[in-house]
Amino acid sequence: MRPSRPPGSHGSLAGPLLALLTVLTWSTYSIASAAGAAQGLRPWDMTLLRFGGGALLVLPFLARRGRLRDLDGLGWRRGVGLALAGGPLFGLTVSSAFALAPLAHATVFPPACVMVTGLALSAFLLGERPGRSQLGGCALLALGLVALAYDGFVAGGRLTWLGDLLFALAGCSWGVFTFLLRRWRVAPLRAVAAVTVPSALAIVPAWLLITGGIPPPVPAGTLLAQWFFQGAMGGVLGVAAFGGAVRALGAAKASALPSFTPAVTTLLGIPALGRLPTRLELLGMGLATLGLLLAILGPGPRRAGAMAEGRS
């Protein structure tokens, strides 16, 4: 039996390619969600397209392998736990936020809260204490978020602050999902199955009950396009690519991926949505991106026991 090599040690291009695919998928999904909200799709509609549409792609694969009963070996207990963190509640929160706050805010608040949530969970549950890089990065993040929140208060709508709050809650939820993904060492396809199948079982009857089965008043082409971006890209490809990046690069390097989404989303969003970010939004995104990079790429947190040994 050959010894297993640590993540990212084989020099393969798989890790960087999966990382690039993850960032592009997240950015495209954010832009499509903002466009869907502007076109009249309701939060429930986009959540149904994300998880119901994703389940349509995943269920035949699991059924063909005969692994539907145990979610491809993950088990329903862990599957439901992952779905609670990264499933319909996350999707509804994000979709509702896009109707209240601009895309620039979506590129910063969720990634920032993903990182902060991960640091907090690691500190309380794993005994890892954040170092100076993490604390300094969080300070820059706070300044960036304050700039974005102030810009939303001055130049945005009356409820922009509520959209920012929803983006923050969604980021915290995805932070829990990411922590569980690393903690349980979930394979990419199992992560997709865990999120889509239990989520579809919850969101489909809920959508029918709330909407009465009446589709949104948008063209069929819009629904088809959103099914691709929400279900195929956001619900399946994005989760699988991120799970693969975690396994190929390791948790520390993969956790840096959210820091690259603000710039990529902003650049892609200019031609897609025709909206230029304000100067204050650019300042906020810049500060937040620097904070994310400093916190993630600097020396990692140390366990409390290791710190005690170093002092002895």
PDB file of C-alpha atoms in Angstrom:
ATOM      1  CA  MET A   1       0.000   0.000   0.000  1.00  0.00           C
ATOM      2  CA  ARG A   2       1.525   3.322  -1.105  1.00  0.00           C
ATOM      3  CA  PRO A   3       1.744   6.123   1.441  1.00  0.00           C
ATOM      4  CA  SER A   4      -0.635   8.973   0.787  1.00  0.00           C
ATOM      5  CA  ARG A   5       0.902  12.278  -0.174  1.00  0.00           C
ATOM      6  CA  PRO A   6      -0.235  15.498   1.415  1.00  0.00           C
ATOM      7  CA  PRO A   7      -2.540  17.815  -0.537  1.00  0.00           C
ATOM      8  CA  GLY A   8      -0.817  19.876  -3.150  1.00  0.00           C
ATOM      9  CA  SER A   9       2.475  17.894  -2.974  1.00  0.00           C
ATOM     10  CA  HIS A  10       2.298  16.177  -6.363  1.00  0.00           C
ATOM     11  CA  GLY A  11       2.971  19.268  -8.462  1.00  0.00           C
ATOM     12  CA  SER A  12      -0.115  18.632 -10.580  1.00  0.00           C
ATOM     13  CA  LEU A  13      -1.965  21.394 -12.393  1.00  0.00           C
ATOM     14  CA  ALA A  14      -5.252  20.027 -11.035  1.00  0.00           C
ATOM     15  CA  GLY A  15      -5.195  22.212  -7.915  1.00  0.00           C
ATOM     16  CA  PRO A  16      -4.568  25.583  -9.639  1.00  0.00           C
ATOM     17  CA  LEU A  17      -7.045  24.750 -12.412  1.00  0.00           C
ATOM     18  CA  LEU A  18      -9.738  23.812  -9.891  1.00  0.00           C
ATOM     19  CA  ALA A  19      -9.004  26.998  -7.962  1.00  0.00           C
ATOM     20  CA  LEU A  20      -9.392  29.088 -11.136  1.00  0.00           C
ATOM     21  CA  LEU A  21     -12.605  27.256 -12.014  1.00  0.00           C
ATOM     22  CA  THR A  22     -13.966  27.875  -8.515  1.00  0.00           C
ATOM     23  CA  VAL A  23     -13.353  31.628  -8.640  1.00  0.00           C
ATOM     24  CA  LEU A  24     -14.823  31.960 -12.141  1.00  0.00           C
ATOM     25  CA  THR A  25     -17.869  29.918 -11.134  1.00  0.00           C
ATOM     26  CA  TRP A  26     -18.511  31.951  -7.988  1.00  0.00           C
ATOM     27  CA  SER A  27     -18.109  35.232  -9.873  1.00  0.00           C
ATOM     28  CA  THR A  28     -20.388  34.159 -12.721  1.00  0.00           C
ATOM     29  CA  TYR A  29     -22.983  32.883 -10.267  1.00  0.00           C
ATOM     30  CA  SER A  30     -22.988  36.210  -8.405  1.00  0.00           C
ATOM     31  CA  ILE A  31     -23.442  38.182 -11.623  1.00  0.00           C
ATOM     32  CA  ALA A  32     -26.234  35.866 -12.802  1.00  0.00           C
ATOM     33  CA  SER A  33     -28.005  36.164  -9.447  1.00  0.00           C
ATOM     34  CA  ALA A  34     -27.887  39.955  -9.602  1.00  0.00           C
ATOM     35  CA  ALA A  35     -29.247  39.831 -13.166  1.00  0.00           C
ATOM     36  CA  GLY A  36     -31.984  37.381 -12.152  1.00  0.00           C
ATOM     37  CA  ALA A  37     -33.158  39.627  -9.332  1.00  0.00           C
ATOM     38  CA  ALA A  38     -33.264  42.583 -11.742  1.00  0.00           C
ATOM     39  CA  GLN A  39     -35.270  40.520 -14.255  1.00  0.00           C
ATOM     40  CA  GLY A  40     -37.983  39.713 -11.734  1.00  0.00           C
ATOM     41  CA  LEU A  41     -37.017  36.302 -10.366  1.00  0.00           C
ATOM     42  CA  ARG A  42     -38.073  35.853  -6.758  1.00  0.00           C
ATOM     43  CA  PRO A  43     -35.677  34.501  -4.111  1.00  0.00           C
ATOM     44  CA  TRP A  44     -37.710  31.286  -3.948  1.00  0.00           C
ATOM     45  CA  ASP A  45     -37.425  30.878  -7.725  1.00  0.00           C
ATOM     46  CA  MET A  46     -33.635  31.208  -7.768  1.00  0.00           C
ATOM     47  CA  THR A  47     -33.289  28.865  -4.802  1.00  0.00           C
ATOM     48  CA  LEU A  48     -35.448  26.288  -6.581  1.00  0.00           C
ATOM     49  CA  LEU A  49     -33.368  26.623  -9.742  1.00  0.00           C
ATOM     50  CA  ARG A  50     -30.126  26.283  -7.776  1.00  0.00           C
ATOM     51  CA  PHE A  51     -30.934  23.176  -5.758  1.00  0.00           C
ATOM     52  CA  GLY A  52     -33.820  21.626  -7.685  1.00  0.00           C
ATOM     53  CA  GLY A  53     -31.957  22.189 -10.940  1.00  0.00           C
ATOM     54  CA  GLY A  54     -28.778  20.812  -9.429  1.00  0.00           C
ATOM     55  CA  ALA A  55     -30.595  17.709  -8.176  1.00  0.00           C
ATOM     56  CA  LEU A  56     -31.826  16.975 -11.709  1.00  0.00           C
ATOM     57  CA  LEU A  57     -28.173  16.659 -12.727  1.00  0.00           C
ATOM     58  CA  VAL A  58     -27.001  14.713  -9.675  1.00  0.00           C
ATOM     59  CA  LEU A  59     -29.839  12.201  -9.138  1.00  0.00           C
ATOM     60  CA  PRO A  60     -29.306  10.190 -12.360  1.00  0.00           C
ATOM     61  CA  PHE A  61     -25.598   9.896 -11.563  1.00  0.00           C
ATOM     62  CA  LEU A  62     -26.253   8.647  -8.020  1.00  0.00           C
ATOM     63  CA  ALA A  63     -29.011   6.294  -9.149  1.00  0.00           C
ATOM     64  CA  ARG A  64     -26.783   4.794 -11.849  1.00  0.00           C
ATOM     65  CA  ARG A  65     -24.079   4.116  -9.251  1.00  0.00           C
ATOM     66  CA  GLY A  66     -26.618   2.764  -6.768  1.00  0.00           C
ATOM     67  CA  ARG A  67     -25.472   5.287  -4.139  1.00  0.00           C
ATOM     68  CA  LEU A  68     -28.603   7.390  -3.702  1.00  0.00           C
ATOM     69  CA  ARG A  69     -29.577   5.668  -0.457  1.00  0.00           C
ATOM     70  CA  ASP A  70     -26.427   6.771   1.396  1.00  0.00           C
ATOM     71  CA  LEU A  71     -25.586   9.944  -0.620  1.00  0.00           C
ATOM     72  CA  ASP A  72     -22.584   8.313  -2.269  1.00  0.00           C
ATOM     73  CA  GLY A  73     -21.280   6.988   1.035  1.00  0.00           C
ATOM     74  CA  LEU A  74     -21.469  10.244   2.992  1.00  0.00           C
ATOM     75  CA  GLY A  75     -24.596   9.326   4.945  1.00  0.00           C
ATOM     76  CA  TRP A  76     -27.767  11.321   5.484  1.00  0.00           C
ATOM     77  CA  ARG A  77     -26.786  12.692   8.895  1.00  0.00           C
ATOM     78  CA  ARG A  78     -23.750  14.494   7.557  1.00  0.00           C
ATOM     79  CA  GLY A  79     -25.553  15.248   4.314  1.00  0.00           C
ATOM     80  CA  VAL A  80     -28.355  17.048   6.114  1.00  0.00           C
ATOM     81  CA  GLY A  81     -25.798  18.921   8.216  1.00  0.00           C
ATOM     82  CA  LEU A  82     -24.031  20.187   5.099  1.00  0.00           C
ATOM     83  CA  ALA A  83     -27.361  21.040   3.457  1.00  0.00           C
ATOM     84  CA  LEU A  84     -28.430  23.089   6.478  1.00  0.00           C
ATOM     85  CA  ALA A  85     -25.288  25.193   6.159  1.00  0.00           C
ATOM     86  CA  GLY A  86     -24.932  25.432   2.372  1.00  0.00           C
ATOM     87  CA  GLY A  87     -28.435  24.597   1.138  1.00  0.00           C
ATOM     88  CA  PRO A  88     -31.802  26.375   0.811  1.00  0.00           C
ATOM     89  CA  LEU A  89     -31.344  28.737   3.757  1.00  0.00           C
ATOM     90  CA  PHE A  90     -28.066  29.924   2.250  1.00  0.00           C
ATOM     91  CA  GLY A  91     -29.629  30.201  -1.207  1.00  0.00           C
ATOM     92  CA  LEU A  92     -32.661  32.141   0.018  1.00  0.00           C
ATOM     93  CA  THR A  93     -30.501  34.534   1.994  1.00  0.00           C
ATOM     94  CA  VAL A  94     -28.225  35.281  -0.965  1.00  0.00           C
ATOM     95  CA  SER A  95     -31.112  35.640  -3.422  1.00  0.00           C
ATOM     96  CA  SER A  96     -32.982  37.996  -1.088  1.00  0.00           C
ATOM     97  CA  ALA A  97     -29.851  40.095  -0.576  1.00  0.00           C
ATOM     98  CA  PHE A  98     -29.347  40.616  -4.320  1.00  0.00           C
ATOM     99  CA  ALA A  99     -32.732  42.348  -4.478  1.00  0.00           C
ATOM    100  CA  LEU A 100     -31.589  44.910  -1.872  1.00  0.00           C
ATOM    101  CA  ALA A 101     -27.842  45.505  -2.280  1.00  0.00           C
ATOM    102  CA  PRO A 102     -25.564  45.974  -5.338  1.00  0.00           C
ATOM    103  CA  LEU A 103     -23.193  43.399  -6.779  1.00  0.00           C
ATOM    104  CA  ALA A 104     -20.108  45.148  -5.337  1.00  0.00           C
ATOM    105  CA  HIS A 105     -21.371  44.413  -1.820  1.00  0.00           C
ATOM    106  CA  ALA A 106     -21.966  40.758  -2.741  1.00  0.00           C
ATOM    107  CA  THR A 107     -18.322  40.374  -3.731  1.00  0.00           C
ATOM    108  CA  VAL A 108     -17.035  41.367  -0.284  1.00  0.00           C
ATOM    109  CA  PHE A 109     -19.483  40.634   2.528  1.00  0.00           C
ATOM    110  CA  PRO A 110     -19.862  36.857   1.970  1.00  0.00           C
ATOM    111  CA  PRO A 111     -16.118  36.091   1.469  1.00  0.00           C
ATOM    112  CA  ALA A 112     -15.219  38.222   4.491  1.00  0.00           C
ATOM    113  CA  CYS A 113     -17.724  36.427   6.690  1.00  0.00           C
ATOM    114  CA  VAL A 114     -16.605  33.039   5.363  1.00  0.00           C
ATOM    115  CA  MET A 115     -13.080  33.785   6.552  1.00  0.00           C
ATOM    116  CA  VAL A 116     -14.101  35.254   9.913  1.00  0.00           C
ATOM    117  CA  THR A 117     -16.448  32.334  10.581  1.00  0.00           C
ATOM    118  CA  GLY A 118     -13.696  29.858   9.735  1.00  0.00           C
ATOM    119  CA  LEU A 119     -11.253  31.583  12.094  1.00  0.00           C
ATOM    120  CA  ALA A 120     -13.830  31.647  14.884  1.00  0.00           C
ATOM    121  CA  LEU A 121     -14.790  27.982  14.492  1.00  0.00           C
ATOM    122  CA  SER A 122     -11.134  26.953  14.343  1.00  0.00           C
ATOM    123  CA  ALA A 123     -10.411  28.917  17.513  1.00  0.00           C
ATOM    124  CA  PHE A 124     -13.340  27.586  19.554  1.00  0.00           C
ATOM    125  CA  LEU A 125     -13.545  24.021  18.245  1.00  0.00           C
ATOM    126  CA  LEU A 126      -9.963  23.212  17.221  1.00  0.00           C
ATOM    127  CA  GLY A 127      -8.061  25.350  19.697  1.00  0.00           C
ATOM    128  CA  GLU A 128      -6.339  27.391  16.965  1.00  0.00           C
ATOM    129  CA  ARG A 129      -5.536  30.972  17.954  1.00  0.00           C
ATOM    130  CA  PRO A 130      -5.432  33.618  15.178  1.00  0.00           C
ATOM    131  CA  GLY A 131      -2.045  35.200  14.610  1.00  0.00           C
ATOM    132  CA  ARG A 132      -1.109  38.778  13.838  1.00  0.00           C
ATOM    133  CA  SER A 133      -1.772  38.310  10.127  1.00  0.00           C
ATOM    134  CA  GLN A 134      -5.309  37.117  10.809  1.00  0.00           C
ATOM    135  CA  LEU A 135      -6.013  39.936  13.276  1.00  0.00           C
ATOM    136  CA  GLY A 136      -4.544  42.570  10.935  1.00  0.00           C
ATOM    137  CA  GLY A 137      -6.498  41.158   8.019  1.00  0.00           C
ATOM    138  CA  CYS A 138      -9.721  41.281  10.020  1.00  0.00           C
ATOM    139  CA  ALA A 139      -9.033  44.944  10.836  1.00  0.00           C
ATOM    140  CA  LEU A 140      -8.630  45.779   7.126  1.00  0.00           C
ATOM    141  CA  LEU A 141     -11.747  43.763   6.384  1.00  0.00           C
ATOM    142  CA  ALA A 142     -13.695  45.772   8.930  1.00  0.00           C
ATOM    143  CA  LEU A 143     -12.570  49.048   7.317  1.00  0.00           C
ATOM    144  CA  GLY A 144     -13.567  47.772   3.881  1.00  0.00           C
ATOM    145  CA  LEU A 145     -16.977  46.656   5.099  1.00  0.00           C
ATOM    146  CA  VAL A 146     -17.555  49.994   6.830  1.00  0.00           C
ATOM    147  CA  ALA A 147     -16.746  51.805   3.558  1.00  0.00           C
ATOM    148  CA  LEU A 148     -19.178  49.618   1.625  1.00  0.00           C
ATOM    149  CA  ALA A 149     -21.889  49.961   4.252  1.00  0.00           C
ATOM    150  CA  TYR A 150     -21.472  53.756   4.315  1.00  0.00           C
ATOM    151  CA  ASP A 151     -21.628  53.894   0.520  1.00  0.00           C
ATOM    152  CA  GLY A 152     -24.819  51.855   0.594  1.00  0.00           C
ATOM    153  CA  PHE A 153     -26.315  54.144   3.223  1.00  0.00           C
ATOM    154  CA  VAL A 154     -25.463  57.319   1.284  1.00  0.00           C
ATOM    155  CA  ALA A 155     -25.857  56.278  -2.359  1.00  0.00           C
ATOM    156  CA  GLY A 156     -27.885  53.076  -2.166  1.00  0.00           C
ATOM    157  CA  GLY A 157     -31.512  52.361  -1.442  1.00  0.00           C
ATOM    158  CA  ARG A 158     -33.173  52.580   1.928  1.00  0.00           C
ATOM    159  CA  LEU A 159     -32.815  48.843   2.543  1.00  0.00           C
ATOM    160  CA  THR A 160     -29.242  48.390   1.291  1.00  0.00           C
ATOM    161  CA  TRP A 161     -28.146  47.822   4.892  1.00  0.00           C
ATOM    162  CA  LEU A 162     -30.545  44.874   5.107  1.00  0.00           C
ATOM    163  CA  GLY A 163     -29.066  43.386   1.933  1.00  0.00           C
ATOM    164  CA  ASP A 164     -25.586  43.747   3.438  1.00  0.00           C
ATOM    165  CA  LEU A 165     -26.768  41.987   6.582  1.00  0.00           C
ATOM    166  CA  LEU A 166     -28.201  39.141   4.514  1.00  0.00           C
ATOM    167  CA  PHE A 167     -24.948  38.834   2.555  1.00  0.00           C
ATOM    168  CA  ALA A 168     -23.083  38.650   5.869  1.00  0.00           C
ATOM    169  CA  LEU A 169     -25.416  35.938   7.204  1.00  0.00           C
ATOM    170  CA  ALA A 170     -24.988  33.969   3.968  1.00  0.00           C
ATOM    171  CA  GLY A 171     -21.200  34.233   4.325  1.00  0.00           C
ATOM    172  CA  CYS A 172     -21.361  32.932   7.896  1.00  0.00           C
ATOM    173  CA  SER A 173     -23.516  30.020   6.735  1.00  0.00           C
ATOM    174  CA  TRP A 174     -21.068  29.144   3.945  1.00  0.00           C
ATOM    175  CA  GLY A 175     -18.238  29.449   6.455  1.00  0.00           C
ATOM    176  CA  VAL A 176     -19.869  26.716   8.546  1.00  0.00           C
ATOM    177  CA  PHE A 177     -20.323  24.624   5.390  1.00  0.00           C
ATOM    178  CA  THR A 178     -16.648  25.050   4.471  1.00  0.00           C
ATOM    179  CA  PHE A 179     -15.540  24.145   7.992  1.00  0.00           C
ATOM    180  CA  LEU A 180     -17.621  20.945   7.922  1.00  0.00           C
ATOM    181  CA  LEU A 181     -16.345  20.134   4.439  1.00  0.00           C
ATOM    182  CA  ARG A 182     -12.758  20.260   5.683  1.00  0.00           C
ATOM    183  CA  ARG A 183     -13.507  18.667   9.049  1.00  0.00           C
ATOM    184  CA  TRP A 184     -15.199  15.631   7.483  1.00  0.00           C
ATOM    185  CA  ARG A 185     -12.857  15.533   4.440  1.00  0.00           C
ATOM    186  CA  VAL A 186     -15.773  15.293   2.029  1.00  0.00           C
ATOM    187  CA  ALA A 187     -14.972  14.340  -1.564  1.00  0.00           C
ATOM    188  CA  PRO A 188     -16.190  16.771  -4.267  1.00  0.00           C
ATOM    189  CA  LEU A 189     -18.987  14.601  -5.680  1.00  0.00           C
ATOM    190  CA  ARG A 190     -20.186  13.710  -2.194  1.00  0.00           C
ATOM    191  CA  ALA A 191     -20.294  17.395  -1.312  1.00  0.00           C
ATOM    192  CA  VAL A 192     -22.486  18.058  -4.350  1.00  0.00           C
ATOM    193  CA  ALA A 193     -24.788  15.174  -3.458  1.00  0.00           C
ATOM    194  CA  ALA A 194     -24.989  16.306   0.154  1.00  0.00           C
ATOM    195  CA  VAL A 195     -26.019  19.828  -0.791  1.00  0.00           C
ATOM    196  CA  THR A 196     -28.333  19.232  -3.740  1.00  0.00           C
ATOM    197  CA  VAL A 197     -30.374  16.139  -2.866  1.00  0.00           C
ATOM    198  CA  PRO A 198     -31.529  16.982   0.707  1.00  0.00           C
ATOM    199  CA  SER A 199     -31.959  20.615  -0.346  1.00  0.00           C
ATOM    200  CA  ALA A 200     -34.172  19.655  -3.293  1.00  0.00           C
ATOM    201  CA  LEU A 201     -36.331  17.492  -1.025  1.00  0.00           C
ATOM    202  CA  ALA A 202     -36.936  20.582   1.111  1.00  0.00           C
ATOM    203  CA  ILE A 203     -37.148  23.379  -1.459  1.00  0.00           C
ATOM    204  CA  VAL A 204     -39.439  21.765  -4.065  1.00  0.00           C
ATOM    205  CA  PRO A 205     -42.479  21.259  -1.763  1.00  0.00           C
ATOM    206  CA  ALA A 206     -41.791  24.599  -0.056  1.00  0.00           C
ATOM    207  CA  TRP A 207     -41.779  26.396  -3.434  1.00  0.00           C
ATOM    208  CA  LEU A 208     -45.040  24.689  -4.451  1.00  0.00           C
ATOM    209  CA  LEU A 209     -46.671  25.633  -1.146  1.00  0.00           C
ATOM    210  CA  ILE A 210     -45.565  29.268  -1.164  1.00  0.00           C
ATOM    211  CA  THR A 211     -46.013  30.084  -4.860  1.00  0.00           C
ATOM    212  CA  GLY A 212     -48.874  27.712  -5.630  1.00  0.00           C
ATOM    213  CA  GLY A 213     -46.770  26.309  -8.440  1.00  0.00           C
ATOM    214  CA  ILE A 214     -47.093  29.558 -10.437  1.00  0.00           C
ATOM    215  CA  PRO A 215     -43.855  30.259 -12.317  1.00  0.00           C
ATOM    216  CA  PRO A 216     -42.361  33.757 -12.266  1.00  0.00           C
ATOM    217  CA  PRO A 217     -43.445  36.171 -15.031  1.00  0.00           C
ATOM    218  CA  VAL A 218     -40.183  35.961 -17.001  1.00  0.00           C
ATOM    219  CA  PRO A 219     -39.422  34.526 -20.460  1.00  0.00           C
ATOM    220  CA  ALA A 220     -38.624  30.839 -20.774  1.00  0.00           C
ATOM    221  CA  GLY A 221     -35.159  31.711 -22.059  1.00  0.00           C
ATOM    222  CA  THR A 222     -34.437  33.570 -18.813  1.00  0.00           C
ATOM    223  CA  LEU A 223     -35.499  30.552 -16.752  1.00  0.00           C
ATOM    224  CA  LEU A 224     -33.321  28.255 -18.838  1.00  0.00           C
ATOM    225  CA  ALA A 225     -30.315  30.548 -18.518  1.00  0.00           C
ATOM    226  CA  GLN A 226     -30.814  30.877 -14.762  1.00  0.00           C
ATOM    227  CA  TRP A 227     -31.161  27.101 -14.431  1.00  0.00           C
ATOM    228  CA  PHE A 228     -27.733  26.807 -16.042  1.00  0.00           C
ATOM    229  CA  PHE A 229     -26.103  29.476 -13.861  1.00  0.00           C
ATOM    230  CA  GLN A 230     -27.925  28.604 -10.630  1.00  0.00           C
ATOM    231  CA  GLY A 231     -28.243  24.821 -10.892  1.00  0.00           C
ATOM    232  CA  ALA A 232     -25.420  23.625 -13.134  1.00  0.00           C
ATOM    233  CA  MET A 233     -22.797  26.211 -12.142  1.00  0.00           C
ATOM    234  CA  GLY A 234     -23.766  27.324  -8.635  1.00  0.00           C
ATOM    235  CA  GLY A 235     -25.346  24.117  -7.375  1.00  0.00           C
ATOM    236  CA  VAL A 236     -23.059  21.505  -8.954  1.00  0.00           C
ATOM    237  CA  LEU A 237     -19.917  22.826 -10.659  1.00  0.00           C
ATOM    238  CA  GLY A 238     -19.048  25.448  -8.027  1.00  0.00           C
ATOM    239  CA  VAL A 239     -19.415  23.044  -5.096  1.00  0.00           C
ATOM    240  CA  ALA A 240     -17.507  20.255  -6.869  1.00  0.00           C
ATOM    241  CA  ALA A 241     -14.686  22.583  -7.963  1.00  0.00           C
ATOM    242  CA  PHE A 242     -14.297  24.039  -4.474  1.00  0.00           C
ATOM    243  CA  GLY A 243     -14.324  20.583  -2.879  1.00  0.00           C
ATOM    244  CA  GLY A 244     -11.706  19.428  -5.372  1.00  0.00           C
ATOM    245  CA  ALA A 245      -9.565  22.505  -4.699  1.00  0.00           C
ATOM    246  CA  VAL A 246      -9.663  21.796  -0.962  1.00  0.00           C
ATOM    247  CA  ARG A 247      -8.460  18.241  -1.549  1.00  0.00           C
ATOM    248  CA  ALA A 248      -5.818  19.177  -4.152  1.00  0.00           C
ATOM    249  CA  LEU A 249      -4.373  22.306  -2.525  1.00  0.00           C
ATOM    250  CA  GLY A 250      -5.129  21.720   1.131  1.00  0.00           C
ATOM    251  CA  ALA A 251      -7.460  23.704   3.355  1.00  0.00           C
ATOM    252  CA  ALA A 252      -5.072  26.597   3.977  1.00  0.00           C
ATOM    253  CA  LYS A 253      -4.464  27.430   0.316  1.00  0.00           C
ATOM    254  CA  ALA A 254      -8.036  26.768  -0.778  1.00  0.00           C
ATOM    255  CA  SER A 255      -9.359  29.136   1.863  1.00  0.00           C
ATOM    256  CA  ALA A 256      -7.634  31.963  -0.050  1.00  0.00           C
ATOM    257  CA  LEU A 257     -10.005  31.575  -2.986  1.00  0.00           C
ATOM    258  CA  PRO A 258     -12.732  33.934  -1.683  1.00  0.00           C
ATOM    259  CA  SER A 259     -10.202  36.775  -1.617  1.00  0.00           C
ATOM    260  CA  PHE A 260      -9.931  36.744  -5.407  1.00  0.00           C
ATOM    261  CA  THR A 261     -13.663  36.891  -6.149  1.00  0.00           C
ATOM    262  CA  PRO A 262     -14.218  40.652  -5.569  1.00  0.00           C
ATOM    263  CA  ALA A 263     -11.851  41.781  -8.327  1.00  0.00           C
ATOM    264  CA  VAL A 264     -12.920  39.061 -10.778  1.00  0.00           C
ATOM    265  CA  THR A 265     -16.643  39.630 -10.163  1.00  0.00           C
ATOM    266  CA  THR A 266     -16.280  43.385 -10.508  1.00  0.00           C
ATOM    267  CA  LEU A 267     -14.399  43.116 -13.813  1.00  0.00           C
ATOM    268  CA  LEU A 268     -16.845  40.571 -15.237  1.00  0.00           C
ATOM    269  CA  GLY A 269     -19.844  42.514 -13.940  1.00  0.00           C
ATOM    270  CA  ILE A 270     -18.999  45.756 -15.762  1.00  0.00           C
ATOM    271  CA  PRO A 271     -19.815  44.437 -19.270  1.00  0.00           C
ATOM    272  CA  ALA A 272     -22.467  41.986 -18.029  1.00  0.00           C
ATOM    273  CA  LEU A 273     -24.553  44.439 -15.983  1.00  0.00           C
ATOM    274  CA  GLY A 274     -23.336  47.771 -17.328  1.00  0.00           C
ATOM    275  CA  ARG A 275     -22.732  49.184 -13.840  1.00  0.00           C
ATOM    276  CA  LEU A 276     -19.483  50.813 -12.760  1.00  0.00           C
ATOM    277  CA  PRO A 277     -18.627  50.627  -9.035  1.00  0.00           C
ATOM    278  CA  THR A 278     -18.405  53.911  -7.142  1.00  0.00           C
ATOM    279  CA  ARG A 279     -15.113  55.180  -5.730  1.00  0.00           C
ATOM    280  CA  LEU A 280     -16.174  54.246  -2.215  1.00  0.00           C
ATOM    281  CA  GLU A 281     -17.128  50.768  -3.379  1.00  0.00           C
ATOM    282  CA  LEU A 282     -13.715  50.393  -5.032  1.00  0.00           C
ATOM    283  CA  LEU A 283     -12.044  51.546  -1.809  1.00  0.00           C
ATOM    284  CA  GLY A 284     -14.089  49.124   0.266  1.00  0.00           C
ATOM    285  CA  MET A 285     -13.408  46.216  -2.086  1.00  0.00           C
ATOM    286  CA  GLY A 286      -9.702  47.035  -2.155  1.00  0.00           C
ATOM    287  CA  LEU A 287      -9.379  47.178   1.635  1.00  0.00           C
ATOM    288  CA  ALA A 288     -11.407  44.001   2.069  1.00  0.00           C
ATOM    289  CA  THR A 289      -9.370  42.146  -0.564  1.00  0.00           C
ATOM    290  CA  LEU A 290      -6.096  43.176   1.096  1.00  0.00           C
ATOM    291  CA  GLY A 291      -7.491  42.067   4.433  1.00  0.00           C
ATOM    292  CA  LEU A 292      -8.498  38.686   3.036  1.00  0.00           C
ATOM    293  CA  LEU A 293      -5.092  38.166   1.437  1.00  0.00           C
ATOM    294  CA  LEU A 294      -3.211  39.211   4.575  1.00  0.00           C
ATOM    295  CA  ALA A 295      -5.288  36.970   6.830  1.00  0.00           C
ATOM    296  CA  ILE A 296      -5.177  33.921   4.594  1.00  0.00           C
ATOM    297  CA  LEU A 297      -1.713  34.061   3.006  1.00  0.00           C
ATOM    298  CA  GLY A 298       0.138  35.132   6.161  1.00  0.00           C
ATOM    299  CA  PRO A 299       1.374  32.721   8.846  1.00  0.00           C
ATOM    300  CA  GLY A 300      -1.526  30.534   9.881  1.00  0.00           C
ATOM    301  CA  PRO A 301      -3.056  30.281  13.343  1.00  0.00           C
ATOM    302  CA  ARG A 302      -1.365  28.086  15.929  1.00  0.00           C
ATOM    303  CA  ARG A 303      -2.909  25.594  18.274  1.00  0.00           C
ATOM    304  CA  ALA A 304      -3.062  26.584  21.904  1.00  0.00           C
ATOM    305  CA  GLY A 305      -0.962  23.578  22.896  1.00  0.00           C
ATOM    306  CA  ALA A 306       1.771  24.477  20.409  1.00  0.00           C
ATOM    307  CA  MET A 307       1.856  28.039  21.704  1.00  0.00           C
ATOM    308  CA  ALA A 308       2.257  26.780  25.249  1.00  0.00           C
ATOM    309  CA  GLU A 309       5.117  24.502  24.206  1.00  0.00           C
ATOM    310  CA  GLY A 310       6.855  27.394  22.482  1.00  0.00           C
ATOM    311  CA  ARG A 311       6.831  29.417  25.701  1.00  0.00           C
ATOM    312  CA  SER A 312       8.144  26.560  27.838  1.00  0.00           C
TER     313      SER A 312
END
